[in-house]
Short mmCIF file of C-alpha atoms and ligand atoms in Angstrom, two decimals:
data_model
loop_
_atom_site.label_atom_id
_atom_site.label_comp_id
_atom_site.label_asym_id
_atom_site.label_seq_id
_atom_site.Cartn_x
_atom_site.Cartn_y
_atom_site.Cartn_z
CA UNK A 1 49.89 12.60 -27.42
CA UNK A 2 48.78 11.86 -23.78
CA UNK A 3 47.56 8.10 -22.77
CA UNK A 4 44.15 8.17 -22.45
CA UNK A 5 43.67 4.78 -20.52
CA UNK A 6 42.71 6.53 -17.13
CA UNK A 7 40.22 8.63 -18.99
CA UNK A 8 38.43 5.67 -20.67
CA UNK A 9 38.40 3.97 -17.15
CA UNK A 10 37.00 6.58 -15.50
CA UNK A 11 34.65 8.09 -18.49
CA UNK A 12 33.41 4.50 -19.71
CA UNK A 13 30.93 4.53 -22.69
CA UNK A 14 31.14 8.24 -23.39
CA UNK A 15 35.11 8.38 -23.66
CA UNK A 16 35.22 7.48 -27.32
CA UNK A 17 32.15 9.41 -28.92
CA UNK A 18 33.57 12.51 -27.07
CA UNK A 19 36.78 12.15 -28.33
CA UNK A 20 35.58 11.77 -31.92
CA UNK A 21 33.22 14.73 -31.57
CA UNK A 22 36.59 16.84 -31.11
CA UNK A 23 37.38 16.11 -34.79
CA UNK A 24 35.17 17.27 -37.70
CA UNK A 25 35.65 13.61 -39.73
CA UNK A 26 34.33 11.81 -36.67
CA UNK A 27 37.92 10.11 -36.37
CA UNK A 28 39.80 10.34 -32.96
CA UNK A 29 43.47 10.07 -33.00
CA UNK A 30 44.59 9.15 -29.48
CA UNK A 31 46.51 6.60 -27.18
CA UNK A 32 45.53 3.61 -24.97
CA UNK A 33 47.47 1.17 -23.09
CA UNK A 34 50.47 2.90 -24.08
CA UNK A 35 49.63 2.30 -27.92
CA UNK A 36 48.75 4.73 -30.69
CA UNK A 37 44.98 4.26 -31.26
CA UNK A 38 42.47 5.66 -33.93
CA UNK A 39 38.61 5.67 -33.17
CA UNK A 40 36.03 5.32 -35.84
CA UNK A 41 32.19 4.93 -36.30
CA UNK A 42 29.94 5.09 -39.09
CA UNK A 43 28.79 2.46 -41.76
CA UNK A 44 31.74 3.40 -43.83
CA UNK A 45 33.96 2.83 -40.90
CA UNK A 46 32.42 -0.45 -40.24
CA UNK A 47 33.08 -1.86 -43.43
CA UNK A 48 36.57 -0.70 -43.27
CA UNK A 49 37.08 -2.13 -40.11
CA UNK A 50 35.96 -5.57 -41.02
CA UNK A 51 38.19 -5.51 -44.27
CA UNK A 52 40.84 -7.82 -43.24
CA UNK A 53 43.40 -6.22 -45.54
CA UNK A 54 42.96 -3.19 -43.24
CA UNK A 55 42.68 -4.79 -39.61
CA UNK A 56 43.56 -7.72 -37.83
CA UNK A 57 42.73 -8.97 -34.36
CA UNK A 58 45.66 -11.38 -33.62
CA UNK A 59 47.58 -8.98 -31.37
CA UNK A 60 44.80 -6.46 -30.73
CA UNK A 61 42.99 -8.04 -27.84
CA UNK A 62 44.40 -7.15 -24.30
CA UNK A 63 45.38 -9.88 -21.87
CA UNK A 64 42.84 -8.63 -19.73
CA UNK A 65 39.94 -9.36 -21.82
CA UNK A 66 41.16 -12.61 -22.77
CA UNK A 67 41.76 -13.71 -19.26
CA UNK A 68 38.14 -12.75 -18.43
CA UNK A 69 35.59 -12.55 -21.31
CA UNK A 70 36.80 -14.69 -24.16
CA UNK A 71 39.50 -17.09 -23.02
CA UNK A 72 43.14 -17.43 -24.59
CA UNK A 73 43.39 -18.50 -27.90
CA UNK A 74 39.89 -18.27 -28.56
CA UNK A 75 38.08 -17.64 -32.04
CA UNK A 76 37.94 -13.92 -31.46
CA UNK A 77 41.74 -13.75 -31.47
CA UNK A 78 42.28 -15.33 -35.01
CA UNK A 79 42.50 -14.09 -38.34
CA UNK A 80 42.11 -15.56 -42.06
CA UNK A 81 41.83 -19.03 -42.75
CA UNK A 82 42.24 -20.22 -39.09
CA UNK A 83 39.20 -17.89 -38.12
CA UNK A 84 37.22 -19.10 -40.41
CA UNK A 85 37.55 -22.87 -39.93
CA UNK A 86 37.32 -22.24 -36.19
CA UNK A 87 33.94 -19.82 -36.69
CA UNK A 88 32.72 -22.78 -38.57
CA UNK A 89 32.20 -24.42 -35.50
CA UNK A 90 30.10 -21.75 -33.96
CA UNK A 91 27.75 -21.48 -37.14
CA UNK A 92 27.24 -25.35 -36.97
CA UNK A 93 26.08 -25.25 -33.34
CA UNK A 94 23.85 -22.07 -33.96
CA UNK A 95 21.89 -23.18 -37.12
CA UNK A 96 18.18 -22.22 -37.36
CA UNK A 97 16.88 -25.37 -35.94
CA UNK A 98 19.35 -25.30 -33.22
CA UNK A 99 18.13 -21.71 -32.36
CA UNK A 100 14.71 -22.79 -32.15
CA UNK A 101 15.50 -25.61 -29.85
CA UNK A 102 17.55 -23.04 -27.53
CA UNK A 103 14.54 -21.06 -27.61
CA UNK A 104 12.27 -23.96 -26.52
CA UNK A 105 14.54 -24.88 -23.71
CA UNK A 106 14.95 -21.60 -22.20
CA UNK A 107 11.18 -20.61 -22.49
CA UNK A 108 10.44 -23.70 -20.52
CA UNK A 109 13.06 -23.00 -17.96
CA UNK A 110 11.62 -19.06 -17.44
CA UNK A 111 7.80 -20.81 -17.54
CA UNK A 112 9.44 -23.11 -14.71
CA UNK A 113 10.71 -20.09 -12.88
CA UNK A 114 7.60 -17.98 -13.12
CA UNK A 115 5.52 -20.62 -11.80
CA UNK A 116 7.45 -20.87 -8.48
CA UNK A 117 7.16 -17.12 -7.83
CA UNK A 118 5.02 -16.30 -4.94
CA UNK A 119 3.23 -12.91 -4.47
CA UNK A 120 5.28 -10.47 -2.53
CA UNK A 121 8.60 -12.34 -3.12
CA UNK A 122 11.59 -10.25 -4.01
CA UNK A 123 12.78 -11.35 -7.33
CA UNK A 124 16.03 -9.74 -8.99
CA UNK A 125 15.56 -9.89 -12.62
CA UNK A 126 18.93 -9.99 -13.75
CA UNK A 127 19.78 -12.98 -11.49
CA UNK A 128 16.53 -14.78 -12.49
CA UNK A 129 17.19 -14.36 -15.86
CA UNK A 130 20.75 -15.40 -15.81
CA UNK A 131 19.73 -18.88 -14.17
CA UNK A 132 16.82 -19.35 -16.87
CA UNK A 133 19.38 -18.80 -19.76
CA UNK A 134 22.00 -20.84 -18.06
CA UNK A 135 19.60 -23.71 -17.51
CA UNK A 136 18.16 -23.23 -21.04
CA UNK A 137 21.69 -23.14 -22.51
CA UNK A 138 23.12 -26.10 -20.92
CA UNK A 139 20.18 -28.63 -21.71
CA UNK A 140 20.35 -27.40 -25.20
CA UNK A 141 24.00 -27.68 -25.50
CA UNK A 142 24.46 -30.97 -23.88
CA UNK A 143 26.21 -29.85 -20.50
CA UNK A 144 24.98 -31.79 -17.51
CA UNK A 145 23.91 -29.37 -14.95
CA UNK A 146 22.19 -30.42 -11.57
CA UNK A 147 19.39 -28.06 -10.59
CA UNK A 148 21.54 -27.26 -7.38
CA UNK A 149 24.41 -25.97 -9.58
CA UNK A 150 22.35 -23.61 -11.77
CA UNK A 151 22.71 -20.70 -9.39
CA UNK A 152 26.54 -20.82 -9.09
CA UNK A 153 27.28 -21.67 -12.65
CA UNK A 154 24.92 -18.63 -13.80
CA UNK A 155 26.65 -16.49 -11.35
CA UNK A 156 30.08 -17.47 -12.72
CA UNK A 157 29.37 -17.26 -16.42
CA UNK A 158 27.92 -13.43 -15.81
CA UNK A 159 31.01 -12.57 -13.65
CA UNK A 160 33.02 -13.47 -16.73
CA UNK A 161 31.36 -10.76 -18.39
CA UNK A 162 30.94 -8.39 -15.59
CA UNK A 163 34.70 -8.25 -14.95
CA UNK A 164 36.30 -7.81 -18.46
CA UNK A 165 36.96 -3.79 -18.40
CA UNK A 166 38.20 -3.19 -14.90
CA UNK A 167 41.20 -3.94 -12.49
CA UNK A 168 39.19 -3.95 -9.52
CA UNK A 169 37.45 -6.91 -7.59
CA UNK A 170 35.19 -7.56 -10.39
CA UNK A 171 38.22 -8.48 -12.59
CA UNK A 172 39.57 -11.04 -10.27
CA UNK A 173 36.09 -12.51 -9.38
CA UNK A 174 36.10 -13.01 -13.22
CA UNK A 175 39.43 -14.80 -13.61
CA UNK A 176 38.47 -16.90 -10.67
CA UNK A 177 34.91 -17.96 -12.62
CA UNK A 178 36.96 -18.54 -15.65
CA UNK A 179 39.25 -20.88 -14.33
CA UNK A 180 36.60 -23.01 -12.59
CA UNK A 181 34.26 -23.14 -15.82
CA UNK A 182 37.29 -24.19 -18.11
CA UNK A 183 38.18 -26.84 -15.64
CA UNK A 184 34.38 -28.07 -15.48
CA UNK A 185 33.92 -28.08 -19.43
CA UNK A 186 37.41 -29.60 -20.26
CA UNK A 187 36.11 -32.41 -18.05
CA UNK A 188 32.61 -32.70 -19.78
CA UNK A 189 34.41 -32.67 -22.96
CA UNK A 190 37.03 -35.39 -22.03
CA UNK A 191 34.22 -37.50 -20.96
CA UNK A 192 32.52 -37.16 -23.90
CA UNK A 193 35.43 -37.82 -25.97
CA UNK A 194 36.18 -40.95 -23.86
CA UNK A 195 32.64 -42.20 -24.61
CA UNK A 196 31.88 -41.83 -20.90
CA UNK A 197 29.20 -39.19 -21.39
CA UNK A 198 26.41 -39.68 -24.13
CA UNK A 199 25.37 -36.45 -25.85
CA UNK A 200 22.98 -35.59 -28.79
CA UNK A 201 24.83 -35.65 -32.26
CA UNK A 202 24.86 -31.84 -33.30
CA UNK A 203 24.60 -30.52 -29.86
CA UNK A 204 27.12 -27.86 -29.23
CA UNK A 205 29.23 -30.01 -26.85
CA UNK A 206 29.28 -32.78 -29.68
CA UNK A 207 30.20 -30.10 -32.25
CA UNK A 208 32.94 -28.76 -30.04
CA UNK A 209 34.34 -32.19 -29.19
CA UNK A 210 34.56 -33.25 -32.82
CA UNK A 211 35.83 -30.13 -34.26
CA UNK A 212 39.15 -30.09 -36.17
CA UNK A 213 41.40 -26.83 -36.49
CA UNK A 214 42.68 -25.62 -39.87
CA UNK A 215 45.88 -27.90 -38.97
CA UNK A 216 43.57 -30.82 -38.93
CA UNK A 217 43.99 -31.26 -35.07
CA UNK A 218 40.93 -31.66 -32.57
CA UNK A 219 41.05 -28.60 -30.00
CA UNK A 220 43.03 -29.71 -27.01
CA UNK A 221 40.62 -30.23 -23.92
CA UNK A 222 41.47 -26.79 -22.46
CA UNK A 223 40.98 -24.95 -25.62
CA UNK A 224 37.76 -26.75 -26.64
CA UNK A 225 36.53 -25.78 -23.13
CA UNK A 226 37.25 -22.31 -24.18
CA UNK A 227 35.10 -22.43 -27.25
CA UNK A 228 32.36 -24.04 -25.48
CA UNK A 229 32.30 -21.62 -22.95
CA UNK A 230 32.24 -18.92 -25.73
CA UNK A 231 28.47 -20.60 -26.61
CA UNK A 232 27.26 -20.83 -23.00
CA UNK A 233 28.84 -17.61 -21.43
CA UNK A 234 27.29 -15.06 -23.93
CA UNK A 235 23.90 -17.06 -23.92
CA UNK A 236 23.75 -16.17 -20.12
CA UNK A 237 24.90 -12.73 -20.79
CA UNK A 238 21.70 -12.27 -22.58
CA UNK A 239 20.45 -11.53 -18.91
CA UNK A 240 21.92 -8.15 -19.47
CA UNK A 241 19.02 -7.43 -22.17
CA UNK A 242 16.37 -8.93 -20.07
CA UNK A 243 17.06 -6.84 -17.27
CA UNK A 244 17.21 -3.83 -19.67
CA UNK A 245 13.98 -4.62 -20.92
CA UNK A 246 12.35 -4.67 -17.49
CA UNK A 247 13.69 -1.16 -17.07
CA UNK A 248 12.27 -0.15 -20.56
CA UNK A 249 9.11 -1.77 -19.63
CA UNK A 250 8.91 0.23 -16.31
CA UNK A 251 10.06 3.80 -17.78
CA UNK A 252 7.80 3.33 -21.09
CA UNK A 253 4.76 1.02 -19.84
CA UNK A 254 3.10 1.97 -23.33
CA UNK A 255 5.09 -0.78 -24.83
CA UNK A 256 3.50 -3.42 -22.56
CA UNK A 257 0.18 -3.92 -23.97
CA UNK A 258 1.45 -4.34 -27.23
CA UNK A 259 4.05 -7.18 -26.54
CA UNK A 260 1.06 -8.62 -24.42
CA UNK A 261 -1.04 -8.37 -27.40
CA UNK A 262 1.22 -10.77 -29.50
CA UNK A 263 2.46 -8.56 -32.35
CA UNK A 264 5.38 -10.38 -33.42
CA UNK A 265 6.94 -7.61 -35.48
CA UNK A 266 6.64 -5.40 -32.85
CA UNK A 267 8.41 -7.83 -30.27
CA UNK A 268 11.18 -8.00 -32.73
CA UNK A 269 11.38 -4.26 -33.30
CA UNK A 270 11.38 -3.80 -29.38
CA UNK A 271 14.24 -6.28 -29.10
CA UNK A 272 16.21 -4.40 -31.68
CA UNK A 273 15.61 -1.12 -29.87
CA UNK A 274 16.71 -2.64 -26.49
CA UNK A 275 20.07 -3.82 -28.17
CA UNK A 276 20.53 -0.14 -29.94
CA UNK A 277 19.44 1.85 -27.13
CA UNK A 278 21.11 0.08 -23.86
CA UNK A 279 24.70 0.17 -23.75
CA UNK A 280 26.81 -3.25 -23.52
CA UNK A 281 30.03 -3.69 -25.73
CA UNK A 282 31.66 -0.26 -25.62
CA UNK A 283 33.95 -0.49 -28.87
CA UNK A 284 35.71 -3.38 -30.67
CA UNK A 285 39.39 -3.29 -31.34
CA UNK A 286 41.87 -4.48 -34.10
CA UNK A 287 45.07 -3.29 -35.55
CA UNK A 288 46.09 -1.56 -38.71
CA UNK A 289 48.10 -4.26 -40.72
CA UNK A 290 49.36 -1.38 -42.90
CA UNK A 291 49.37 2.36 -43.19
CA UNK A 292 45.82 3.26 -44.10
CA UNK A 293 43.37 6.48 -44.65
CA UNK A 294 39.88 6.85 -43.68
CA UNK A 295 38.08 10.13 -44.68
CA UNK A 296 41.29 11.28 -45.53
CA UNK A 297 42.82 10.77 -41.61
CA UNK A 298 46.04 8.89 -41.56
CA UNK A 299 45.65 5.66 -39.70
CA UNK A 300 49.23 4.35 -39.27
CA UNK A 301 50.52 0.75 -39.45
CA UNK A 302 50.38 -0.99 -36.23
CA UNK A 303 47.98 1.43 -34.49
CA UNK A 304 44.95 -0.05 -32.52
CA UNK A 305 41.66 0.72 -34.56
CA UNK A 306 38.72 1.06 -32.17
CA UNK A 307 35.21 0.75 -33.47
CA UNK A 308 32.90 2.81 -31.44
CA UNK A 309 30.01 0.69 -31.05
CA UNK A 310 28.11 2.80 -28.32
CA UNK A 311 28.67 5.89 -30.42
CA UNK A 312 27.44 4.43 -33.51
CA UNK A 313 24.38 2.82 -31.96
CA UNK A 314 23.65 6.66 -30.80
CA UNK A 315 24.47 8.34 -33.80
CA UNK A 316 21.90 11.12 -34.72
CA UNK A 317 22.48 10.70 -38.36
CA UNK A 318 21.70 7.12 -38.57
CA UNK A 319 18.96 7.06 -35.78
CA UNK A 320 16.79 10.09 -35.52
CA UNK A 321 16.56 11.18 -31.76
CA UNK A 322 18.92 8.62 -30.55
CA UNK A 323 18.57 8.95 -26.94
CA UNK A 324 14.70 8.19 -27.15
CA UNK A 325 13.68 4.83 -26.78
CA UNK A 326 11.35 4.22 -29.68
CA UNK A 327 10.95 0.47 -30.94
CA UNK A 328 8.73 1.87 -33.80
CA UNK A 329 11.64 3.04 -35.72
CA UNK A 330 12.42 -0.51 -36.46
CA UNK A 331 9.14 -1.22 -37.99
CA UNK A 332 9.43 0.25 -41.26
CA UNK A 333 13.21 0.25 -41.70
CA UNK A 334 15.35 -2.50 -43.16
CA UNK A 335 18.73 -2.84 -41.03
CA UNK A 336 21.82 -2.55 -43.24
CA UNK A 337 24.55 -5.00 -42.27
CA UNK A 338 26.86 -2.00 -41.11
CA UNK A 339 24.31 0.12 -39.17
CA UNK A 340 23.13 -1.74 -36.12
CA UNK A 341 26.37 -3.19 -34.49
CA UNK A 342 25.73 -4.01 -30.97
CA UNK A 343 26.99 -7.80 -31.94
CA UNK A 344 29.35 -6.38 -34.74
CA UNK A 345 28.68 -5.66 -38.25
CA UNK A 346 28.98 -7.07 -41.70
CA UNK A 347 28.88 -10.76 -42.47
CA UNK A 348 29.26 -13.34 -39.32
CA UNK A 349 30.41 -16.00 -41.87
CA UNK A 350 33.36 -14.45 -43.30
CA UNK A 351 34.29 -12.01 -40.45
CA UNK A 352 33.89 -11.56 -36.54
CA UNK A 353 30.40 -10.54 -36.16
CA UNK A 354 28.66 -12.34 -33.46
CA UNK A 355 27.46 -15.71 -34.53
CA UNK A 356 25.29 -15.54 -31.83
CA UNK A 357 22.91 -12.61 -32.93
CA UNK A 358 20.05 -14.73 -34.17
CA UNK A 359 19.74 -16.63 -30.95
CA UNK A 360 19.82 -13.25 -28.96
CA UNK A 361 17.13 -12.07 -30.90
CA UNK A 362 15.18 -14.87 -30.72
CA UNK A 363 15.82 -15.70 -27.16
CA UNK A 364 14.86 -11.97 -26.38
CA UNK A 365 11.91 -12.01 -28.48
CA UNK A 366 10.29 -14.88 -26.38
CA UNK A 367 11.44 -13.65 -23.00
CA UNK A 368 10.58 -9.97 -23.41
CA UNK A 369 6.74 -11.01 -24.14
CA UNK A 370 6.80 -13.22 -21.31
CA UNK A 371 8.28 -10.68 -19.00
CA UNK A 372 5.44 -8.29 -20.23
CA UNK A 373 2.88 -10.90 -19.75
CA UNK A 374 3.94 -11.46 -16.10
CA UNK A 375 2.20 -9.48 -13.24
CA UNK A 376 4.45 -7.88 -10.82
CA UNK A 377 5.19 -4.51 -9.25
CA UNK A 378 8.32 -2.65 -9.45
CA UNK A 379 9.18 -1.45 -5.52
CA UNK A 380 11.42 1.57 -5.08
CA UNK A 381 15.01 1.07 -5.88
CA UNK A 382 17.88 2.60 -7.59
CA UNK A 383 17.35 2.22 -11.20
CA UNK A 384 20.38 4.32 -12.11
CA UNK A 385 22.54 3.17 -15.33
CA UNK A 386 25.97 4.66 -15.10
CA UNK A 387 27.59 5.26 -18.39
CA UNK A 388 31.02 5.10 -16.32
CA UNK A 389 30.55 1.30 -15.60
CA UNK A 390 31.35 -1.15 -18.45
CA UNK A 391 29.54 -3.38 -18.93
CA UNK A 392 26.51 -1.07 -17.76
CA UNK A 393 24.07 -2.23 -15.25
CA UNK A 394 21.03 -1.11 -13.77
CA UNK A 395 22.20 -0.47 -10.26
CA UNK A 396 19.52 -2.66 -8.49
CA UNK A 397 19.82 -5.30 -10.92
CA UNK A 398 16.25 -4.40 -11.61
CA UNK A 399 14.11 -6.03 -8.49
CA UNK A 400 10.35 -7.00 -8.92
CA UNK A 401 7.60 -8.31 -6.81
CA UNK A 402 5.24 -10.70 -8.45
CA UNK A 403 1.60 -9.75 -7.53
CA UNK A 404 0.05 -13.31 -8.52
CA UNK A 405 1.48 -16.55 -9.57
CA UNK A 406 1.30 -16.31 -13.27
CA UNK A 407 2.66 -18.31 -16.20
CA UNK A 408 2.98 -17.09 -19.47
CA UNK A 409 1.40 -19.37 -22.29
CA UNK A 410 2.84 -17.68 -25.29
C1 LIG B 501 31.35 -11.99 -30.91
C2 LIG B 501 27.98 -9.01 -28.60
C3 LIG B 501 25.41 -13.11 -27.60
C4 LIG B 501 28.95 -15.83 -29.40
C5 LIG B 501 30.61 -10.68 -30.39
C6 LIG B 501 31.06 -9.55 -30.40
C7 LIG B 501 30.09 -8.57 -30.04
C8 LIG B 501 29.16 -9.98 -29.39
C9 LIG B 501 30.19 -7.45 -29.74
C10 LIG B 501 32.24 -9.14 -31.33
C11 LIG B 501 32.00 -8.89 -32.89
C12 LIG B 501 33.43 -8.50 -33.58
O1 LIG B 501 34.62 -8.68 -32.77
O2 LIG B 501 33.41 -8.09 -34.57
C13 LIG B 501 26.99 -9.89 -28.11
C14 LIG B 501 25.90 -9.56 -27.25
C15 LIG B 501 25.31 -10.67 -26.98
C16 LIG B 501 26.10 -11.86 -27.75
C17 LIG B 501 25.80 -8.28 -26.95
C18 LIG B 501 23.91 -10.97 -26.12
C19 LIG B 501 24.24 -10.64 -25.00
C20 LIG B 501 26.23 -14.03 -28.19
C21 LIG B 501 25.60 -15.41 -28.20
C22 LIG B 501 26.38 -16.50 -28.66
C23 LIG B 501 27.80 -15.52 -28.93
C24 LIG B 501 24.10 -15.99 -27.60
C25 LIG B 501 26.41 -17.78 -28.74
C26 LIG B 501 26.93 -18.68 -29.75
C27 LIG B 501 30.00 -15.08 -30.01
C28 LIG B 501 31.08 -15.52 -30.37
C29 LIG B 501 31.92 -14.18 -31.07
C30 LIG B 501 31.03 -13.09 -30.78
C31 LIG B 501 31.84 -16.86 -30.44
C32 LIG B 501 33.20 -14.39 -31.72
C33 LIG B 501 33.08 -14.40 -33.26
C34 LIG B 501 34.40 -14.23 -33.88
O3 LIG B 501 35.44 -13.65 -33.34
O4 LIG B 501 34.39 -14.68 -35.23
N1 LIG B 501 29.55 -11.01 -29.60
N2 LIG B 501 27.24 -11.37 -28.36
N3 LIG B 501 27.55 -14.16 -28.50
N4 LIG B 501 29.81 -13.77 -30.02
FE1 LIG B 501 28.33 -12.50 -29.43
#
């Protein structure tokens, strides 16, 4: 079997769905990064993938991704009891009241930013959203952040996400950003532990500083910084979906009025459709712990198991007319735990599903309504979203020009 790594890098999001289409069972047998790999999707495959008797993470996440996106020895790379204990840290930091506070801080940061907009000014929505989210999450988490540092920190947080799936300049930018921000947060945590920096009890900084792992030991400062970054960085990454919301409101302006009208159920449906329709995580990877079978297809022990996230979110059997952007599809449809998987599937308490999903949804619900409420024009620009680039980006990062200073009051 030929190694497909080069084709993956060239074809991006469409690589795995195309391979799976070649086999009637929807299971692809291939090789990537010099290893045997099996690609899957569908609710039965999600259930299969998240069963720790089938698939483990420990040895499956490439160094390339750890050095940029997650950090080394992060929660993403753990299995079993060690994983559940570390995961508790995130679940404790992201309870429902915590999420409400995070949304309040971020909404206030958005309103400040919009108040400062001047008619005719060029605002790059992706960069603006990243700064707003960075300010919101740092204030909420208890990370001191001077106003002048907001833009460089936002750039670093998004650079780590932008560079995880390439070997080019974006990769090296991501590594440098990670080194800078791990050192920064390790220092914050050291000061908190030594009593030199006050933090609100229950804040993310406080929870990480006090966390003890399955071995009963506190996290050493660099690893604590890795996990604090695993709260702060993905929150800033919600900027991708704010940019995509700008794109969607431009392409399908009929949704704007309904968002402006304060229809909460529609706003939530719009957010689900954003997360389903626009490409972000291409697939998730684990390793088969023994010889396995799915739909009669053999998955040999030791092979990489790739869960095709993009493919499943565009599967015509699950989502009729999957390439149409139709928020209404979520108005009368309960969402099964193994169906909509932009942030993983199953149960976040016991498996690797994203602990930040409720926060992502709540943040977006608030920000897309505010965006729909703002008055701006969309100047001529390159709105292409290439499926070859991981993570996908509106090429222009979505530029708007405010038409009048307006703060949203929602
Ligand atoms: C895991 C996506 C926002 C924290 C994940 C996973 C995906 C994902 C695909 C992997 C699931 C798996 O391996 O099975 C996203 C997207 C987000 C987002 C698309 C929005 C742009 C957040 C936020 C947080 C967060 C706001 C803040 C707490 C994490 C952590 C994990 C994770 C800590 C690792 C969980 C584990 O391994 O148990 N996310 N996420 N994410 N996410 Fe998110």
